[in-house]
Amino acid sequence: MSLPQGIPMNAVYKQVVMEHKEDDRVEQLEAQIYNMEKDHSMWRKKYFELESLYDKCRYAAEKSVQLEDRINLLRQDNTQISALLREKATECEKMRVRLTQLENENFELNTVRLQVTKFNDLLSQKSQDIESLRKKNSEIYARVIELEGNELLIRDYKAQVNSLIKDVDVWKKLYEDQQQERVKLLEIIRQFEQNNPLSGSVRSQQQQVSEVIERKIVTSSETTNSMLQLQSQLLSKDAAISDLEDRLAFQEKQYDKLKQDLESRIKMINELKLKITQQECELKNINYLKLDNQKLKDQLDQTKRELDQFRKQYYTTLSKLQIAEQQLNELFNLENRLQLLQQERETLNKQLKLKNEDIGQLQDKVSALLSQLEQLRLNEQARNAAENEVIQLKTELNKLQGNLKQKEQTITDLHAKINELQKQLTNAQSDFKRLQAKDYSGLQDQAKLVAELQQKLLQMSQENSKFQSQASNLESKNNSQASDISRLNALLQTKGQELSEANKKIYDLENDKTIPDLKFQNSQLTAELREQETQNQGLQEKLQILENQVIQLNTKLTTAEAQANCNLNEKNKVDQLLSSYLIQLQQLEKEVDELRVIAQEVAQQNALNKQQQQHIEALQKQLKDYSNQFNDLSKENEKLYVENSQFSTRISQLSELPNKIQILDEGLQKLQQDYNNELQANETLNKQLNDALRVKNDLENKIAMLSTEVERFQYKLNSRQNEAEQLKKQIVDLEAQIAQLKQLETDNQVLADKIGNLEQQLINEANKNLEHLLRVSQDETKQQILDNNNLKQQLDQKEQENKSREESYKQLEQKYQQLQSSNKNLEAQNTQIAELQNVIAGQENDIQKLQDLIEELRDKNNDLVAESQKLQIDLTQQQVQIADLKNQIEKLNTQVSNNQNYEQIIEELKKKIEKLQEEKYQLENKVALLSSEIERMRVKYDAQGNKLNTSEEQRQGLTKELEQVHKLFEESQDEIDKLQEQLSKQRELEQKEQALSLTLVNAFNEIDALRQQLMKVSNEANEQKKANLALAIQQE
């Protein structure tokens, strides 16, 4: 180097010494700058990390937008489903009201049925009264017939008595005429004896006359005797006639009374007929109500199907909501990560504050050093360093062009570097001017350098313009991205609001009455699967039992149809009952299908839970992959950071401290702006995270509630098992009572056999002692009456005992029906049903035995009736003979008036008549005894019939066969028989209806019990929710 002219050496030496000192200072400053660059590189690393976090947040925002779209779709579906659920809830409430109305109507129908049963009982009593009246009427008619025959006899006797009185008068006249003639003859004889001397001849004549007179006296004595006999007979017949007249008067009074009773009973029968017609009208109304009930049941089935469809839709929406909840959980995880990043930001802000303070101190030092650097830049070393640095800048700027094209993150650094280069150019130009003023001698040499520098500056300005254009493009892109980010943040805020509204709606839906029940059922299905399977088995067994009952009912219906082929209306009623019963079976099958559908839904839910678990595992894998990618990106960022640090070290050699400080300030301002934007975005994300946390807490509370509900159900299962054991004990007690009843039934059978044996003995004795009864009828009848009274008393006692036992048996049956309503004791109940079926089979065998006895009694009764008919034929024959004898008597009476020899014949005929009358009285006594025996047998037969009616009401047709004995009253009896047939069929139908109504009542009771259980479970679930919320609040 050449020194400038006019400068002394001392000054040069001093200048060199100052330059060395300045070099030391420069080294110190360079060390400080190196440290600052390290800090800058650290800040840059953190900046890149924040940018990577920003990218992740943006990716999460995009996911949140997708989730919000899904949530909107789910929200629309949820609104539709909620509207439909509300409509169906209103429909369900209406149907519940209708069900309550139907239950009330059913209760009223049951009361009507009870009244009908009462009326039927009254009708049976009245029919029994009518039968007794018929019996009395038949007796009265028999007595009237007897009285008419007696009246004819009395008339005949009166005619005979009148004829005899006339004969007696004739004989009296003859006797008086003969006595007068005798007196006249005696007077003539006396006169003749006194006057006639021919006494001998006269005496002979007198003797002849006296013989004639004696003969006449004998005949007259005979006639007097006959007259006395006739008078005695007349007196006896007058007494008999008076007795018969008294009897006629008494029997006429009884006949009048019986007529009045018959008229009153006929009025009662007419009233009962009117009641029967009213009851038939009521039965028609009941049938119409049954049809309405069936229509309502069909509507209920339709609503149940619609509810099943809505349940399916609800489960699909629940699955969608669960997927959305999983996505919200992912957002929750992202928000947790963002919270960690926020904590790191806070630490970085604290460090930034400290660094800002250090930067302020360094700015003061830099301001002191700037004055020194202005002197140092006058040196040639600074120029050489500047030249070398410009060359290095060219190479490094070429590298930066490639890096700037690839990465957007170095834009701010390039702007700062460009500004530094511009400042360095201005400084270089100022230094060049200063050097021109100071160094006049080296102008030529430096002119070349200046030209070269100008060229380099032009190139750098061109490159600078390119970089500025690229930077402007990148800034526009950054601005567009910032606008997109702001738009996404606004969308996130709106979607967060919509999510909050959706959560509110979900909370409202959860608080709704129908949805908690469905959720509770959803949660309960996992715990109740086994119970439902057992219930399905029980229901299948019920179906089998009901099918058996249907088979039995079909057999009974076939018998009823065979008995009632003439009544088509009754067939229609039975068909309606069968249809209602089949509808009930269909309802039970539908309930079984619903339970199966519920089981399938539970299986589907389990599959969905498994899928969700798999999805969670896949998400966890994705998170691991993202974490690995994040680690890889962090490593790449560290590499880039190392490269940028190297590049920054090279640039920092050319840069100056104030420019760097300004660049750092601008970068810090940008970072603060970005940090503020990110804080806003993080606030929105925090809101979303808080909402997700709330949802998570709600889900945790639900899980806790479900666990408590599972425990509660286990406790209920244990309690139900204990109840089942208690019910088993009760069943054992009932079986013991049933065994006692069987023993009682065997005792009843033994008594019935004894009664049958006694009746057979009595009948045999009656058949053997018919001849002896004619002589000793009164004594034996008294003894038989006493025996019959004793037997009747014994039978009444046994019937009372049977009634009491039947009442206890009915109570036991009621208990048994109550036990049948429990679903978990179906197996034990099936065993009981089998036992009861065996008992019923035994009872049917007993009924068959009683029927055999009744048939035997019928045969005996028919034999007695045949014997009575034979006796009646004999009586009619004897009456004909009596009539013939009467005719002969009349003929003889006509002949007696002409001839006296017929008197002996008349006496013989009278004796024959008396014998015949005695035989008639004997035959009448026999007929009376036989009629009393027939009545007694009829009473026994009626008693047996009543027993059979109590054991089985379908055996009431036996009364028809008993009523065939009275053939004279067939027309009236046919009408009454028809009424009794209708009543019996109505009773059978009412029994079937009662059985069906009992099944319906049991079904409704089971439904009500299930509803109550559901309500209890829902209430307990709500209480458990409240308790869990309270515990969660206390824990927080």
PDB file of C-alpha atoms in Angstrom, residues 477-608:
ATOM      1  CA  LYS A 477     -49.469 -16.261  -0.217  1.00  0.00           C
ATOM      2  CA  ASN A 478     -48.916 -15.766   3.472  1.00  0.00           C
ATOM      3  CA  ASN A 479     -51.664 -13.138   3.544  1.00  0.00           C
ATOM      4  CA  SER A 480     -54.029 -15.501   1.714  1.00  0.00           C
ATOM      5  CA  GLN A 481     -53.099 -18.253   4.155  1.00  0.00           C
ATOM      6  CA  ALA A 482     -53.632 -15.872   7.056  1.00  0.00           C
ATOM      7  CA  SER A 483     -57.042 -14.979   5.652  1.00  0.00           C
ATOM      8  CA  ASP A 484     -57.766 -18.700   5.299  1.00  0.00           C
ATOM      9  CA  ILE A 485     -56.607 -19.231   8.861  1.00  0.00           C
ATOM     10  CA  SER A 486     -58.828 -16.395  10.092  1.00  0.00           C
ATOM     11  CA  ARG A 487     -61.720 -17.826   8.093  1.00  0.00           C
ATOM     12  CA  LEU A 488     -61.045 -21.259   9.580  1.00  0.00           C
ATOM     13  CA  ASN A 489     -60.890 -19.722  13.043  1.00  0.00           C
ATOM     14  CA  ALA A 490     -64.239 -18.033  12.407  1.00  0.00           C
ATOM     15  CA  LEU A 491     -65.608 -21.358  11.174  1.00  0.00           C
ATOM     16  CA  LEU A 492     -64.174 -23.039  14.245  1.00  0.00           C
ATOM     17  CA  GLN A 493     -65.908 -20.498  16.444  1.00  0.00           C
ATOM     18  CA  THR A 494     -69.227 -20.976  14.615  1.00  0.00           C
ATOM     19  CA  LYS A 495     -68.826 -24.731  14.664  1.00  0.00           C
ATOM     20  CA  GLY A 496     -67.931 -24.575  18.337  1.00  0.00           C
ATOM     21  CA  GLN A 497     -71.121 -22.654  18.958  1.00  0.00           C
ATOM     22  CA  GLU A 498     -73.020 -25.214  16.901  1.00  0.00           C
ATOM     23  CA  LEU A 499     -71.315 -27.986  18.870  1.00  0.00           C
ATOM     24  CA  SER A 500     -72.362 -26.325  22.105  1.00  0.00           C
ATOM     25  CA  GLU A 501     -75.918 -26.066  20.769  1.00  0.00           C
ATOM     26  CA  ALA A 502     -75.761 -29.737  19.689  1.00  0.00           C
ATOM     27  CA  ASN A 503     -74.489 -30.689  23.136  1.00  0.00           C
ATOM     28  CA  LYS A 504     -77.369 -28.718  24.658  1.00  0.00           C
ATOM     29  CA  LYS A 505     -79.814 -30.512  22.377  1.00  0.00           C
ATOM     30  CA  ILE A 506     -78.210 -33.847  23.251  1.00  0.00           C
ATOM     31  CA  TYR A 507     -78.500 -32.922  26.922  1.00  0.00           C
ATOM     32  CA  ASP A 508     -82.157 -31.983  26.373  1.00  0.00           C
ATOM     33  CA  LEU A 509     -82.715 -35.242  24.538  1.00  0.00           C
ATOM     34  CA  GLU A 510     -81.026 -37.085  27.365  1.00  0.00           C
ATOM     35  CA  ASN A 511     -83.285 -35.284  29.820  1.00  0.00           C
ATOM     36  CA  ASP A 512     -86.281 -36.181  27.687  1.00  0.00           C
ATOM     37  CA  LYS A 513     -88.628 -38.817  29.133  1.00  0.00           C
ATOM     38  CA  THR A 514     -88.567 -41.219  26.236  1.00  0.00           C
ATOM     39  CA  ILE A 515     -84.843 -41.041  25.326  1.00  0.00           C
ATOM     40  CA  PRO A 516     -83.528 -41.779  28.862  1.00  0.00           C
ATOM     41  CA  ASP A 517     -85.782 -44.791  28.913  1.00  0.00           C
ATOM     42  CA  LEU A 518     -84.359 -45.917  25.594  1.00  0.00           C
ATOM     43  CA  LYS A 519     -80.799 -45.205  26.738  1.00  0.00           C
ATOM     44  CA  PHE A 520     -81.484 -46.972  29.949  1.00  0.00           C
ATOM     45  CA  GLN A 521     -82.863 -49.909  28.005  1.00  0.00           C
ATOM     46  CA  ASN A 522     -79.740 -49.786  25.839  1.00  0.00           C
ATOM     47  CA  SER A 523     -77.536 -49.887  28.917  1.00  0.00           C
ATOM     48  CA  GLN A 524     -79.752 -52.462  30.569  1.00  0.00           C
ATOM     49  CA  LEU A 525     -79.778 -54.853  27.642  1.00  0.00           C
ATOM     50  CA  THR A 526     -76.230 -56.043  28.327  1.00  0.00           C
ATOM     51  CA  ALA A 527     -77.153 -56.944  31.899  1.00  0.00           C
ATOM     52  CA  GLU A 528     -80.589 -58.331  31.063  1.00  0.00           C
ATOM     53  CA  LEU A 529     -79.647 -60.597  28.148  1.00  0.00           C
ATOM     54  CA  ARG A 530     -79.579 -63.687  30.304  1.00  0.00           C
ATOM     55  CA  GLU A 531     -82.815 -62.732  31.997  1.00  0.00           C
ATOM     56  CA  GLN A 532     -84.420 -62.141  28.626  1.00  0.00           C
ATOM     57  CA  GLU A 533     -83.162 -65.490  27.374  1.00  0.00           C
ATOM     58  CA  THR A 534     -84.716 -67.161  30.408  1.00  0.00           C
ATOM     59  CA  GLN A 535     -87.865 -65.121  29.806  1.00  0.00           C
ATOM     60  CA  ASN A 536     -87.815 -66.243  26.163  1.00  0.00           C
ATOM     61  CA  GLN A 537     -87.588 -69.839  27.314  1.00  0.00           C
ATOM     62  CA  GLY A 538     -90.401 -69.202  29.769  1.00  0.00           C
ATOM     63  CA  LEU A 539     -92.467 -67.546  27.077  1.00  0.00           C
ATOM     64  CA  GLN A 540     -91.838 -70.477  24.761  1.00  0.00           C
ATOM     65  CA  GLU A 541     -92.993 -72.801  27.500  1.00  0.00           C
ATOM     66  CA  LYS A 542     -96.013 -70.519  27.990  1.00  0.00           C
ATOM     67  CA  LEU A 543     -96.677 -70.760  24.290  1.00  0.00           C
ATOM     68  CA  GLN A 544     -96.533 -74.542  24.492  1.00  0.00           C
ATOM     69  CA  ILE A 545     -98.924 -74.479  27.451  1.00  0.00           C
ATOM     70  CA  LEU A 546    -101.210 -72.106  25.608  1.00  0.00           C
ATOM     71  CA  GLU A 547    -101.085 -74.326  22.536  1.00  0.00           C
ATOM     72  CA  ASN A 548    -102.078 -77.274  24.711  1.00  0.00           C
ATOM     73  CA  GLN A 549    -104.861 -75.125  26.147  1.00  0.00           C
ATOM     74  CA  VAL A 550    -105.869 -74.217  22.605  1.00  0.00           C
ATOM     75  CA  ILE A 551    -105.980 -77.919  21.721  1.00  0.00           C
ATOM     76  CA  GLN A 552    -108.128 -78.579  24.783  1.00  0.00           C
ATOM     77  CA  LEU A 553    -110.345 -75.654  23.906  1.00  0.00           C
ATOM     78  CA  ASN A 554    -110.622 -76.940  20.358  1.00  0.00           C
ATOM     79  CA  THR A 555    -111.746 -80.334  21.666  1.00  0.00           C
ATOM     80  CA  LYS A 556    -114.268 -78.647  23.945  1.00  0.00           C
ATOM     81  CA  LEU A 557    -115.420 -76.483  21.074  1.00  0.00           C
ATOM     82  CA  THR A 558    -115.948 -79.533  18.887  1.00  0.00           C
ATOM     83  CA  THR A 559    -118.122 -81.056  21.591  1.00  0.00           C
ATOM     84  CA  ALA A 560    -119.968 -77.756  22.001  1.00  0.00           C
ATOM     85  CA  GLU A 561    -120.502 -77.514  18.257  1.00  0.00           C
ATOM     86  CA  ALA A 562    -121.809 -81.098  18.222  1.00  0.00           C
ATOM     87  CA  GLN A 563    -124.268 -80.152  20.939  1.00  0.00           C
ATOM     88  CA  ALA A 564    -125.186 -76.798  19.357  1.00  0.00           C
ATOM     89  CA  ASN A 565    -125.396 -77.429  15.617  1.00  0.00           C
ATOM     90  CA  CYS A 566    -128.715 -75.588  15.493  1.00  0.00           C
ATOM     91  CA  ASN A 567    -127.350 -72.308  16.966  1.00  0.00           C
ATOM     92  CA  LEU A 568    -125.113 -70.584  14.387  1.00  0.00           C
ATOM     93  CA  ASN A 569    -124.879 -67.433  16.449  1.00  0.00           C
ATOM     94  CA  GLU A 570    -123.178 -69.298  19.247  1.00  0.00           C
ATOM     95  CA  LYS A 571    -120.712 -70.739  16.755  1.00  0.00           C
ATOM     96  CA  ASN A 572    -119.894 -67.225  15.630  1.00  0.00           C
ATOM     97  CA  LYS A 573    -119.346 -66.198  19.248  1.00  0.00           C
ATOM     98  CA  VAL A 574    -117.019 -69.133  19.809  1.00  0.00           C
ATOM     99  CA  ASP A 575    -115.140 -68.249  16.601  1.00  0.00           C
ATOM    100  CA  GLN A 576    -114.766 -64.684  17.843  1.00  0.00           C
ATOM    101  CA  LEU A 577    -113.397 -65.965  21.141  1.00  0.00           C
ATOM    102  CA  LEU A 578    -110.965 -68.192  19.279  1.00  0.00           C
ATOM    103  CA  SER A 579    -109.875 -65.275  17.091  1.00  0.00           C
ATOM    104  CA  SER A 580    -109.303 -63.104  20.167  1.00  0.00           C
ATOM    105  CA  TYR A 581    -107.358 -65.924  21.771  1.00  0.00           C
ATOM    106  CA  LEU A 582    -105.289 -66.332  18.604  1.00  0.00           C
ATOM    107  CA  ILE A 583    -104.701 -62.589  18.591  1.00  0.00           C
ATOM    108  CA  GLN A 584    -103.405 -62.912  22.141  1.00  0.00           C
ATOM    109  CA  LEU A 585    -101.124 -65.695  20.986  1.00  0.00           C
ATOM    110  CA  GLN A 586     -99.941 -63.485  18.145  1.00  0.00           C
ATOM    111  CA  GLN A 587     -99.292 -60.685  20.629  1.00  0.00           C
ATOM    112  CA  LEU A 588     -97.255 -63.045  22.775  1.00  0.00           C
ATOM    113  CA  GLU A 589     -95.354 -64.150  19.667  1.00  0.00           C
ATOM    114  CA  LYS A 590     -94.787 -60.495  18.797  1.00  0.00           C
ATOM    115  CA  GLU A 591     -93.446 -59.878  22.297  1.00  0.00           C
ATOM    116  CA  VAL A 592     -91.120 -62.850  21.838  1.00  0.00           C
ATOM    117  CA  ASP A 593     -90.043 -61.433  18.450  1.00  0.00           C
ATOM    118  CA  GLU A 594     -89.466 -58.033  20.084  1.00  0.00           C
ATOM    119  CA  LEU A 595     -87.304 -59.673  22.714  1.00  0.00           C
ATOM    120  CA  ARG A 596     -85.387 -61.439  19.962  1.00  0.00           C
ATOM    121  CA  VAL A 597     -84.984 -58.144  18.104  1.00  0.00           C
ATOM    122  CA  ILE A 598     -83.730 -56.557  21.323  1.00  0.00           C
ATOM    123  CA  ALA A 599     -81.241 -59.414  21.714  1.00  0.00           C
ATOM    124  CA  GLN A 600     -80.101 -58.851  18.128  1.00  0.00           C
ATOM    125  CA  GLU A 601     -79.752 -55.132  18.810  1.00  0.00           C
ATOM    126  CA  VAL A 602     -77.675 -55.926  21.878  1.00  0.00           C
ATOM    127  CA  ALA A 603     -75.461 -58.157  19.749  1.00  0.00           C
ATOM    128  CA  GLN A 604     -75.198 -55.359  17.187  1.00  0.00           C
ATOM    129  CA  GLN A 605     -74.290 -52.906  19.915  1.00  0.00           C
ATOM    130  CA  ASN A 606     -71.609 -55.291  21.173  1.00  0.00           C
ATOM    131  CA  ALA A 607     -70.282 -55.536  17.608  1.00  0.00           C
ATOM    132  CA  LEU A 608     -70.354 -51.729  17.366  1.00  0.00           C
TER     133      LEU A 608
END
